[in-house]
Short mmCIF file of C-alpha atoms in Angstrom, two decimals:
data_model
loop_
_atom_site.label_atom_id
_atom_site.label_comp_id
_atom_site.label_asym_id
_atom_site.label_seq_id
_atom_site.Cartn_x
_atom_site.Cartn_y
_atom_site.Cartn_z
CA MET A 1 29.21 -3.90 -24.87
CA SER A 2 27.68 -5.40 -21.72
CA GLU A 3 24.52 -7.41 -22.21
CA GLU A 4 21.36 -5.66 -20.99
CA ARG A 5 19.68 -7.63 -18.25
CA LYS A 6 16.25 -7.22 -16.75
CA LEU A 7 15.41 -7.44 -13.06
CA ILE A 8 12.78 -10.06 -12.33
CA PRO A 9 10.86 -9.66 -9.08
CA GLU A 10 9.45 -12.48 -6.95
CA ARG A 11 5.89 -13.57 -7.48
CA TYR A 12 3.38 -12.32 -4.89
CA GLU A 13 -0.34 -12.96 -4.43
CA GLY A 14 -2.59 -10.84 -6.59
CA LEU A 15 -1.66 -7.17 -6.55
CA SER A 16 0.54 -7.38 -3.46
CA ILE A 17 4.05 -6.91 -4.90
CA PHE A 18 4.28 -3.31 -3.74
CA ARG A 19 3.02 -4.12 -0.21
CA PRO A 20 5.32 -2.26 2.20
CA PRO A 21 6.97 -4.04 5.15
CA LEU A 22 4.79 -5.43 7.88
CA CYS A 23 4.73 -3.31 11.02
CA TYR A 24 5.32 -4.97 14.39
CA GLU A 25 4.99 -1.86 16.60
CA LEU A 26 1.74 -3.04 18.18
CA THR A 27 3.14 -6.34 19.39
CA GLY A 28 2.28 -6.78 23.05
CA LYS A 29 -0.31 -3.99 23.03
CA LYS A 30 -3.89 -4.40 24.15
CA TYR A 31 -6.85 -2.08 23.45
CA GLU A 32 -10.47 -1.79 24.42
CA LEU A 33 -12.45 -0.72 21.35
CA VAL A 34 -15.74 1.01 22.22
CA MET A 35 -17.70 0.69 18.98
CA ASP A 36 -20.78 2.59 17.88
CA ASP A 37 -22.59 -0.62 16.94
CA GLY A 38 -22.98 -1.30 20.67
CA VAL A 39 -20.51 -4.17 20.81
CA ASP A 40 -17.28 -3.32 22.62
CA ARG A 41 -14.34 -5.41 21.61
CA ILE A 42 -10.92 -6.34 22.94
CA LEU A 43 -7.97 -6.17 20.55
CA GLU A 44 -4.73 -7.70 21.77
CA PHE A 45 -1.62 -8.16 19.64
CA ILE A 46 -0.29 -11.36 21.17
CA SER A 47 2.73 -11.73 18.88
CA ARG A 48 4.06 -10.42 15.57
CA GLU A 49 1.81 -12.95 13.78
CA ARG A 50 -1.25 -13.35 15.96
CA LEU A 51 -3.85 -11.15 17.58
CA ARG A 52 -6.87 -11.77 19.71
CA PHE A 53 -10.13 -9.93 18.92
CA GLY A 54 -13.80 -9.91 19.80
CA ALA A 55 -16.29 -9.19 22.51
CA PRO A 56 -14.90 -10.19 25.92
CA GLU A 57 -17.05 -13.30 26.00
CA ASP A 58 -16.17 -14.28 22.44
CA LEU A 59 -12.43 -13.70 21.90
CA ARG A 60 -10.82 -15.45 18.98
CA ASP A 61 -7.20 -15.63 17.72
CA TYR A 62 -6.22 -14.69 14.20
CA GLU A 63 -3.16 -14.28 12.05
CA TYR A 64 -2.90 -10.69 10.96
CA ASP A 65 -1.09 -8.12 8.77
CA CYS A 66 -0.37 -4.70 10.20
CA LEU A 67 0.79 -1.85 7.94
CA LYS A 68 1.69 1.65 9.11
CA MET A 69 0.49 4.62 7.04
CA ASP A 70 1.12 7.62 9.29
CA ASP A 71 2.43 8.46 12.73
CA GLN A 72 0.57 6.12 15.13
CA CYS A 73 -1.93 5.09 12.44
CA TYR A 74 -2.24 1.49 11.40
CA PHE A 75 -4.10 -0.75 8.97
CA VAL A 76 -4.75 -4.15 10.56
CA ASN A 77 -6.28 -6.96 8.53
CA PHE A 78 -7.37 -10.47 9.55
CA GLU A 79 -9.90 -13.26 8.94
CA ALA A 80 -10.53 -16.71 10.32
CA ARG A 81 -8.54 -19.39 8.45
CA PRO A 82 -9.51 -21.79 7.02
CA PHE A 83 -12.15 -19.54 5.51
CA THR A 84 -15.62 -19.98 6.99
CA SER A 85 -18.96 -19.94 5.19
CA PRO A 86 -20.27 -17.32 5.13
CA ARG A 87 -16.99 -15.44 5.33
CA LEU A 88 -16.25 -12.46 7.62
CA GLY A 89 -13.14 -10.36 7.03
CA ILE A 90 -12.16 -7.72 9.58
CA THR A 91 -10.00 -4.69 8.89
CA LEU A 92 -9.28 -1.97 11.44
CA VAL A 93 -7.89 1.50 10.93
CA LEU A 94 -6.36 2.21 14.31
CA ASP A 95 -5.43 5.78 15.15
CA THR A 96 -3.65 5.38 18.49
CA ARG A 97 -2.67 9.08 18.59
CA GLU A 98 -6.34 10.28 18.58
CA CYS A 99 -7.67 7.02 20.13
CA LEU A 100 -10.10 6.42 17.28
CA VAL A 101 -10.89 3.32 15.21
CA THR A 102 -12.79 2.58 12.01
CA ALA A 103 -13.68 -1.06 11.42
CA CYS A 104 -14.60 -2.60 8.08
CA PHE A 105 -16.53 -5.85 8.40
CA ALA A 106 -16.57 -7.49 4.96
CA SER A 107 -18.73 -10.52 4.22
CA LEU A 108 -19.18 -12.99 1.43
CA GLY A 109 -21.77 -15.73 1.06
CA ARG A 110 -24.83 -13.93 2.47
CA ASP A 111 -26.53 -13.10 -0.82
CA PRO A 112 -28.99 -15.89 -1.76
CA LYS A 113 -28.85 -15.02 -5.47
CA PHE A 114 -25.11 -14.34 -5.81
CA PRO A 115 -23.05 -16.52 -3.45
CA ARG A 116 -19.92 -14.54 -4.14
CA MET A 117 -21.40 -11.10 -3.71
CA PRO A 118 -19.24 -8.97 -1.35
CA ALA A 119 -20.73 -6.66 1.30
CA ALA A 120 -18.98 -4.31 3.67
CA ASP A 121 -20.11 -2.45 6.78
CA LEU A 122 -18.12 0.35 8.39
CA VAL A 123 -18.37 0.86 12.12
CA PHE A 124 -16.82 3.81 13.92
CA GLY A 125 -15.52 3.76 17.44
CA ALA A 126 -12.97 4.89 20.01
CA ILE A 127 -10.05 3.35 21.78
CA ARG A 128 -10.35 3.67 25.57
CA ARG A 129 -7.50 5.77 26.87
CA PRO A 130 -5.32 4.58 29.79
CA ASP A 131 -7.18 6.98 32.13
CA GLY A 132 -10.49 5.34 31.14
CA SER A 133 -11.77 8.27 29.07
CA LEU A 134 -12.98 8.18 25.47
CA PRO A 135 -12.62 10.88 22.79
CA PRO A 136 -15.99 12.54 22.00
CA LYS A 137 -15.46 12.66 18.20
CA ARG A 138 -15.26 9.89 15.61
CA HIS A 139 -13.78 9.39 12.15
CA SER A 140 -16.47 10.51 9.67
CA TYR A 141 -17.77 10.01 6.19
CA THR A 142 -16.38 12.72 3.90
CA ALA A 143 -17.02 14.40 0.57
CA ASP A 144 -13.34 15.48 0.29
CA LEU A 145 -12.61 13.02 -2.50
CA ALA A 146 -15.72 13.57 -4.60
CA GLY A 147 -14.82 14.77 -8.08
CA LYS A 148 -11.22 13.68 -7.80
CA SER A 149 -9.30 10.78 -9.27
CA ILE A 150 -6.02 9.03 -8.49
CA ASP A 151 -4.11 6.61 -10.70
CA TRP A 152 -2.79 3.84 -8.43
CA ASN A 153 0.25 1.77 -9.41
CA TYR A 154 0.15 -1.66 -7.77
CA GLY A 155 3.33 -2.83 -9.50
CA SER A 156 1.76 -5.40 -11.79
CA PHE A 157 -1.25 -3.21 -12.66
CA ASN A 158 -2.31 0.44 -12.80
CA ILE A 159 -5.89 1.57 -12.36
CA ALA A 160 -7.37 4.99 -11.73
CA HIS A 161 -10.07 5.20 -9.06
CA VAL A 162 -12.48 8.00 -9.97
CA TYR A 163 -14.26 9.18 -6.82
CA GLN A 164 -17.34 10.20 -8.77
CA THR A 165 -19.49 11.30 -5.82
CA GLU A 166 -19.48 10.69 -2.08
CA ARG A 167 -21.14 7.28 -2.59
CA TYR A 168 -20.06 6.05 -6.01
CA TYR A 169 -16.76 5.43 -7.80
CA ARG A 170 -15.79 4.69 -11.36
CA VAL A 171 -12.66 3.26 -12.87
CA ALA A 172 -10.40 4.58 -15.63
CA PHE A 173 -7.09 3.75 -17.21
CA THR A 174 -4.34 6.18 -18.09
CA PRO A 175 -2.71 5.79 -21.54
CA ARG A 176 0.35 4.26 -19.81
CA ALA A 177 -1.88 1.78 -17.95
CA LEU A 178 -3.64 0.76 -21.13
CA GLN A 179 -0.28 0.17 -22.78
CA ARG A 180 0.76 -2.08 -19.88
CA ILE A 181 -2.52 -4.04 -20.08
CA MET A 182 -2.19 -4.47 -23.82
CA LYS A 183 1.38 -5.63 -23.43
CA ASN A 184 0.60 -8.05 -20.60
CA ASN A 185 -2.87 -9.28 -21.32
CA SER A 186 -4.67 -8.23 -24.47
CA ALA A 187 -7.61 -10.51 -23.49
CA MET A 188 -8.43 -8.06 -20.71
CA MET A 189 -8.95 -5.40 -23.38
CA GLY A 190 -11.62 -7.50 -25.12
CA GLY A 191 -9.38 -9.06 -27.68
CA GLU A 192 -9.82 -7.30 -31.01
CA ARG A 193 -12.26 -4.67 -29.67
CA ARG A 194 -10.81 -1.21 -30.08
CA GLU A 195 -13.72 1.10 -29.24
CA ALA A 196 -13.64 2.87 -25.91
CA PRO A 197 -16.70 2.14 -23.69
CA LYS A 198 -19.48 4.72 -23.91
CA GLU A 199 -20.70 4.23 -20.34
CA ALA A 200 -18.62 4.14 -17.20
CA TYR A 201 -18.45 1.24 -14.76
CA GLU A 202 -19.74 2.49 -11.46
CA ASP A 203 -20.26 0.94 -8.02
CA TYR A 204 -20.61 1.74 -4.33
CA MET A 205 -18.03 3.62 -2.34
CA ASP A 206 -17.59 4.83 1.23
CA ALA A 207 -14.93 7.44 2.02
CA VAL A 208 -13.94 8.20 5.58
CA LYS A 209 -11.66 10.98 6.83
CA ILE A 210 -9.17 9.64 9.33
CA ARG A 211 -6.97 12.76 9.62
CA ASP A 212 -6.01 15.64 7.30
CA GLY A 213 -4.64 13.95 4.19
CA LEU A 214 -5.47 10.43 5.39
CA TYR A 215 -8.58 8.63 4.17
CA ALA A 216 -10.09 5.16 4.43
CA VAL A 217 -11.99 4.13 1.32
CA SER A 218 -14.19 1.05 0.81
CA LEU A 219 -15.02 0.05 -2.75
CA LEU A 220 -17.50 -2.69 -3.67
CA GLU A 221 -17.60 -4.64 -6.92
CA THR A 222 -21.30 -5.57 -6.81
CA ASN A 223 -22.00 -4.88 -10.48
CA LEU A 224 -18.91 -6.83 -11.52
CA CYS A 225 -20.28 -9.73 -9.43
CA ARG A 226 -23.67 -9.53 -11.13
CA ARG A 227 -21.93 -9.55 -14.50
CA ASN A 228 -19.15 -12.11 -13.87
CA GLY A 229 -20.29 -14.07 -10.83
CA HIS A 230 -17.65 -12.67 -8.50
CA GLY A 231 -16.47 -9.31 -7.21
CA ASN A 232 -14.48 -8.07 -4.24
CA ASN A 233 -14.46 -5.52 -1.48
CA LEU A 234 -11.36 -3.33 -1.62
CA PHE A 235 -10.57 -1.40 1.51
CA PHE A 236 -7.77 1.20 1.49
CA LEU A 237 -5.96 3.53 3.86
CA MET A 238 -4.67 6.34 1.65
CA ASN A 239 -2.00 8.87 2.71
CA LEU A 240 -2.47 11.71 0.23
CA LYS A 241 0.33 13.73 1.78
CA GLU A 242 2.81 11.08 0.63
CA MET A 243 0.68 9.71 -2.25
CA HIS A 244 0.72 6.08 -1.39
CA ASP A 245 -1.73 3.70 0.12
CA VAL A 246 -2.16 0.28 1.63
CA GLY A 247 -5.21 -1.88 1.40
CA ARG A 248 -6.66 -5.34 1.20
CA SER A 249 -8.65 -7.30 -1.33
CA PHE A 250 -11.42 -9.44 0.20
CA GLY A 251 -13.40 -11.82 -2.00
CA THR A 252 -12.45 -14.27 -4.72
CA ASN A 253 -9.79 -14.25 -7.36
CA GLY A 254 -10.08 -14.86 -11.06
CA GLU A 255 -9.93 -18.64 -10.51
CA GLY A 256 -12.86 -18.53 -8.06
CA GLU A 257 -10.67 -19.17 -5.04
CA ASP A 258 -11.21 -17.27 -1.79
CA GLU A 259 -8.70 -14.51 -1.21
CA ASN A 260 -7.86 -11.90 1.43
CA TYR A 261 -4.49 -10.23 1.08
CA THR A 262 -2.92 -6.86 1.76
CA PHE A 263 -1.17 -4.70 -0.80
CA GLY A 264 0.35 -1.24 -1.39
CA ALA A 265 0.36 1.27 -4.24
CA PHE A 266 1.84 4.54 -5.36
CA GLY A 267 -0.58 7.23 -6.52
CA ALA A 268 -0.65 10.14 -8.92
CA TRP A 269 -3.54 12.58 -9.36
CA PHE A 270 -5.30 11.95 -12.65
CA ASP A 271 -7.62 14.13 -14.70
CA ALA A 272 -10.60 11.85 -15.24
CA LYS A 273 -12.96 14.50 -16.61
CA GLU A 274 -13.93 12.34 -19.62
CA VAL A 275 -14.91 9.37 -17.43
CA MET A 276 -16.73 11.59 -14.94
CA GLU A 277 -18.85 13.12 -17.73
CA MET A 278 -19.84 9.74 -19.22
CA PRO A 279 -23.28 8.42 -18.52
CA GLY A 280 -23.08 5.76 -15.84
CA MET A 281 -24.10 2.18 -16.53
CA TYR A 282 -26.13 1.37 -13.48
CA TYR A 283 -27.55 4.24 -11.44
CA ILE A 284 -29.89 7.16 -11.88
CA HIS A 285 -28.01 10.24 -10.82
CA MET B 1 18.50 20.41 -4.07
CA ASN B 2 21.25 18.22 -5.48
CA ASP B 3 21.50 16.66 -8.94
CA PHE B 4 19.82 13.45 -7.87
CA THR B 5 16.87 14.95 -5.99
CA SER B 6 16.38 17.49 -8.76
CA LEU B 7 16.23 14.72 -11.39
CA ILE B 8 13.82 12.46 -9.49
CA THR B 9 11.43 15.30 -8.78
CA ALA B 10 11.48 16.85 -12.24
CA GLY B 11 13.45 19.82 -11.11
CA GLY B 12 11.54 20.14 -7.87
CA GLU B 13 8.15 20.27 -9.56
CA LYS B 14 6.96 16.95 -8.15
CA LYS B 15 6.78 16.18 -4.46
CA PRO B 16 8.52 12.85 -3.85
CA TYR B 17 6.84 9.89 -2.23
CA GLY B 18 7.67 10.23 1.48
CA MET B 19 8.20 7.62 4.13
CA ILE B 20 6.68 7.16 7.56
CA LEU B 21 9.21 6.76 10.33
CA SER B 22 9.23 3.47 12.20
CA ASP B 23 9.03 3.30 15.99
CA GLU B 24 10.03 -0.36 16.14
CA LEU B 25 13.65 0.34 17.12
CA ASN B 26 12.90 3.12 19.64
CA GLU B 27 14.02 0.98 22.57
CA ALA B 28 17.23 -0.19 20.99
CA PHE B 29 18.21 3.04 19.22
CA ALA B 30 16.42 5.88 20.96
CA GLY B 31 16.30 9.13 19.08
CA LEU B 32 17.59 7.77 15.76
CA PRO B 33 15.28 8.34 12.79
CA ALA B 34 14.52 4.99 11.21
CA VAL B 35 12.46 3.63 8.36
CA LYS B 36 11.50 0.04 7.73
CA CYS B 37 12.44 -1.34 4.30
CA THR B 38 11.67 -5.04 4.52
CA ASP B 39 10.03 -7.10 7.25
CA SER B 40 13.41 -7.25 9.06
CA VAL B 41 15.68 -4.51 7.63
CA PHE B 42 15.74 -0.84 8.64
CA LEU B 43 17.65 2.24 7.55
CA LEU B 44 18.72 4.55 10.38
CA VAL B 45 20.50 7.86 10.51
CA LYS B 46 23.23 8.36 13.10
CA ASN B 47 25.67 11.25 13.15
CA SER B 48 24.71 12.14 9.57
CA GLY B 49 25.60 8.65 8.36
CA VAL B 50 23.14 6.03 7.13
CA PHE B 51 23.24 2.62 8.71
CA LEU B 52 21.43 -0.64 8.13
CA TYR B 53 19.94 -2.80 10.86
CA ASP B 54 18.89 -6.34 10.01
CA GLU B 55 17.00 -8.20 12.71
CA ASN B 56 17.78 -11.46 10.95
CA ALA B 57 21.54 -10.97 10.80
CA PRO B 58 23.63 -13.48 12.82
CA GLU B 59 24.80 -10.60 15.00
CA PRO B 60 22.26 -7.79 14.60
CA GLY B 61 23.74 -4.29 14.95
CA LEU B 62 24.18 -1.06 13.08
CA VAL B 63 26.09 -1.67 9.90
CA ASP B 64 27.64 1.21 8.02
CA SER B 65 26.20 1.00 4.48
CA GLY B 66 29.72 1.56 3.15
CA ALA B 67 30.99 -1.54 5.00
CA LEU B 68 28.63 -3.96 3.26
CA PRO B 69 30.21 -6.34 0.73
CA GLU B 70 30.50 -5.07 -2.82
CA SER B 71 28.28 -6.72 -5.44
CA ALA B 72 28.24 -6.85 -9.22
CA ASP B 73 24.70 -8.37 -9.28
CA LEU B 74 23.09 -5.23 -10.70
CA SER B 75 25.62 -4.50 -13.39
CA GLY B 76 23.92 -4.53 -16.75
CA PHE B 77 20.39 -4.22 -15.45
CA THR B 78 18.00 -1.81 -17.06
CA THR B 79 14.74 -0.66 -15.63
CA GLU B 80 12.57 2.38 -14.99
CA LEU B 81 12.32 4.00 -11.59
CA SER B 82 10.09 6.52 -9.91
CA PHE B 83 10.43 8.48 -6.66
CA ALA B 84 7.63 10.97 -7.41
CA PRO B 85 4.21 10.87 -9.08
CA ASP B 86 4.34 11.26 -12.88
CA CYS B 87 8.12 11.18 -12.86
CA ILE B 88 9.20 7.78 -14.24
CA LEU B 89 12.79 7.68 -15.48
CA PRO B 90 14.82 5.11 -17.36
CA ALA B 91 17.66 3.69 -15.24
CA LYS B 92 20.64 1.51 -16.07
CA PHE B 93 23.38 0.01 -13.90
CA ASP B 94 26.87 -0.61 -15.19
CA ALA B 95 29.99 -1.73 -13.32
CA GLU B 96 30.60 1.73 -11.87
CA ALA B 97 27.54 3.88 -12.22
CA LEU B 98 23.80 4.28 -12.20
CA THR B 99 22.52 6.27 -15.11
CA VAL B 100 19.08 7.83 -14.50
CA GLY B 101 17.63 9.55 -17.50
CA GLU B 102 20.67 11.16 -19.14
CA THR B 103 22.58 11.65 -15.87
CA ARG B 104 25.35 9.28 -14.86
CA PHE B 105 25.96 8.92 -11.13
CA PRO B 106 29.11 7.04 -10.06
CA VAL B 107 28.00 4.55 -7.49
CA SER B 108 29.10 1.47 -5.60
CA VAL B 109 26.61 -1.33 -5.21
CA ARG B 110 26.75 -3.42 -2.06
CA LYS B 111 24.75 -6.44 -0.98
CA ALA B 112 22.71 -5.88 2.15
CA ALA B 113 20.84 -9.20 2.20
CA GLU B 114 19.30 -11.70 -0.22
CA LYS B 115 17.87 -9.66 -3.09
CA LEU B 116 18.51 -6.42 -1.22
CA TYR B 117 21.13 -3.95 -2.47
CA ALA B 118 22.54 -0.67 -1.23
CA VAL B 119 23.43 1.74 -4.01
CA LEU B 120 25.77 4.40 -2.66
CA SER B 121 26.56 7.51 -4.65
CA LYS B 122 30.30 8.12 -4.62
CA SER B 123 29.70 11.85 -4.12
CA GLY B 124 27.65 11.05 -1.03
CA SER B 125 24.56 12.73 -2.38
CA PHE B 126 22.28 9.70 -2.03
CA LEU B 127 21.83 6.15 -0.88
CA ILE B 128 19.21 3.83 -2.35
CA LEU B 129 18.21 0.51 -0.86
CA LEU B 130 16.85 -1.54 -3.74
CA ASP B 131 14.52 -4.43 -2.86
CA ALA B 132 14.86 -6.63 -5.90
CA SER B 133 12.11 -9.03 -4.72
CA ARG B 134 9.34 -6.46 -4.45
CA PHE B 135 10.80 -3.83 -6.77
CA LEU B 136 10.63 -1.18 -4.04
CA LEU B 137 13.17 1.60 -3.48
CA TYR B 138 14.09 3.37 -0.27
CA ALA B 139 16.39 6.33 -0.51
CA PHE B 140 18.12 8.82 1.75
CA ALA B 141 19.00 12.11 0.16
CA GLU B 142 19.36 15.64 1.47
CA ASN B 143 18.49 14.44 4.96
CA LYS B 144 15.19 12.91 3.96
CA PHE B 145 13.91 9.42 3.53
CA LEU B 146 12.11 8.86 0.22
CA CYS B 147 10.48 5.82 -1.26
CA GLY B 148 9.76 4.76 -4.80
CA TYR B 149 9.56 1.78 -7.09
CA LEU B 150 10.91 0.07 -10.16
CA GLU B 151 8.45 -0.47 -12.98
CA VAL B 152 7.48 -4.14 -12.94
#
């Protein structure tokens, strides 16, 4: 009888093992981003590894990751390295078919009480077309996800995001996810504690509709930060026609080190009725 | 629907994870549907056949997946795989086959690159590109590109 062998994957940063291949389609392309915060910006993909971004009088070069989630729709992530203080992470959802852009500006180090408190601002805008025109519409905040939940498999970890309302999310774990956590790290389950929590963890969320079936979602871990001293901003581009997403984690890791990395996940709709009906820990609803 | 696609979609009940086509090779291979599987490797369809293109190969060009060197690296490996939500199936490789669930598919396993394997069904019903570094799967079956994963 042949010996059973197990495949062992490479080690990747954080939750990034399922990150899909980097996309180099934008190499050599240059765009003028007309943003609704009043600051127009140039975005130029100088090479497969480096881009140039900023207001025309303040252009800077960055290393970047670009991931493709739909036809002519890209997730582009970058930040100055070495990390600055305070930090500013920039992530763009570029829709070059519709000439629209949503930017997520994430920051760390601005909160005087909690130095590792993440914040994120979304700014909508348009990409100037070759003929000089701009589309009149923008990506928009959406209630499409409210009341729904998706279990995301990041490879090393499963977690269900419960899109509780338009502005708040909760987290849940499927029975399979709990089994994996118990198997890999029983400390995460509170050691010997066996009781399920009676209140749900809840925090801020922004959900933006990019196209039919395509959403950008920003999740903040502000309450985790108040509790543990650190929390992140997770920003995702989710393709719910194909049930997978890409995203990035901006903040600090469990060892307190700065992190900003991209990842991917496979999703499955999850019935989170129990978690949705729990009282929330932090907010009056 | 063939035996493989029926199995990985729970008899057609689950919609498989789909792939976005890549436009990176449009200049070199105009009109050929292509998907990107690693930072340098693509799968392309030409004349109903599936070819590999590796930008990092000493002489990059379209390589017939059946012409890749055979490999025994996966023989004996057990895992779980998924190509559709809520459809996770046990899988085991032996010297001549891939068994998924209870179904045994005769296959040949070929090495495409370091830690990258092409699993070709001998009946021609599917091809899977298995990325053993990231535990990601890219398949071509019934004229469609699918993606999936191995349970880590």
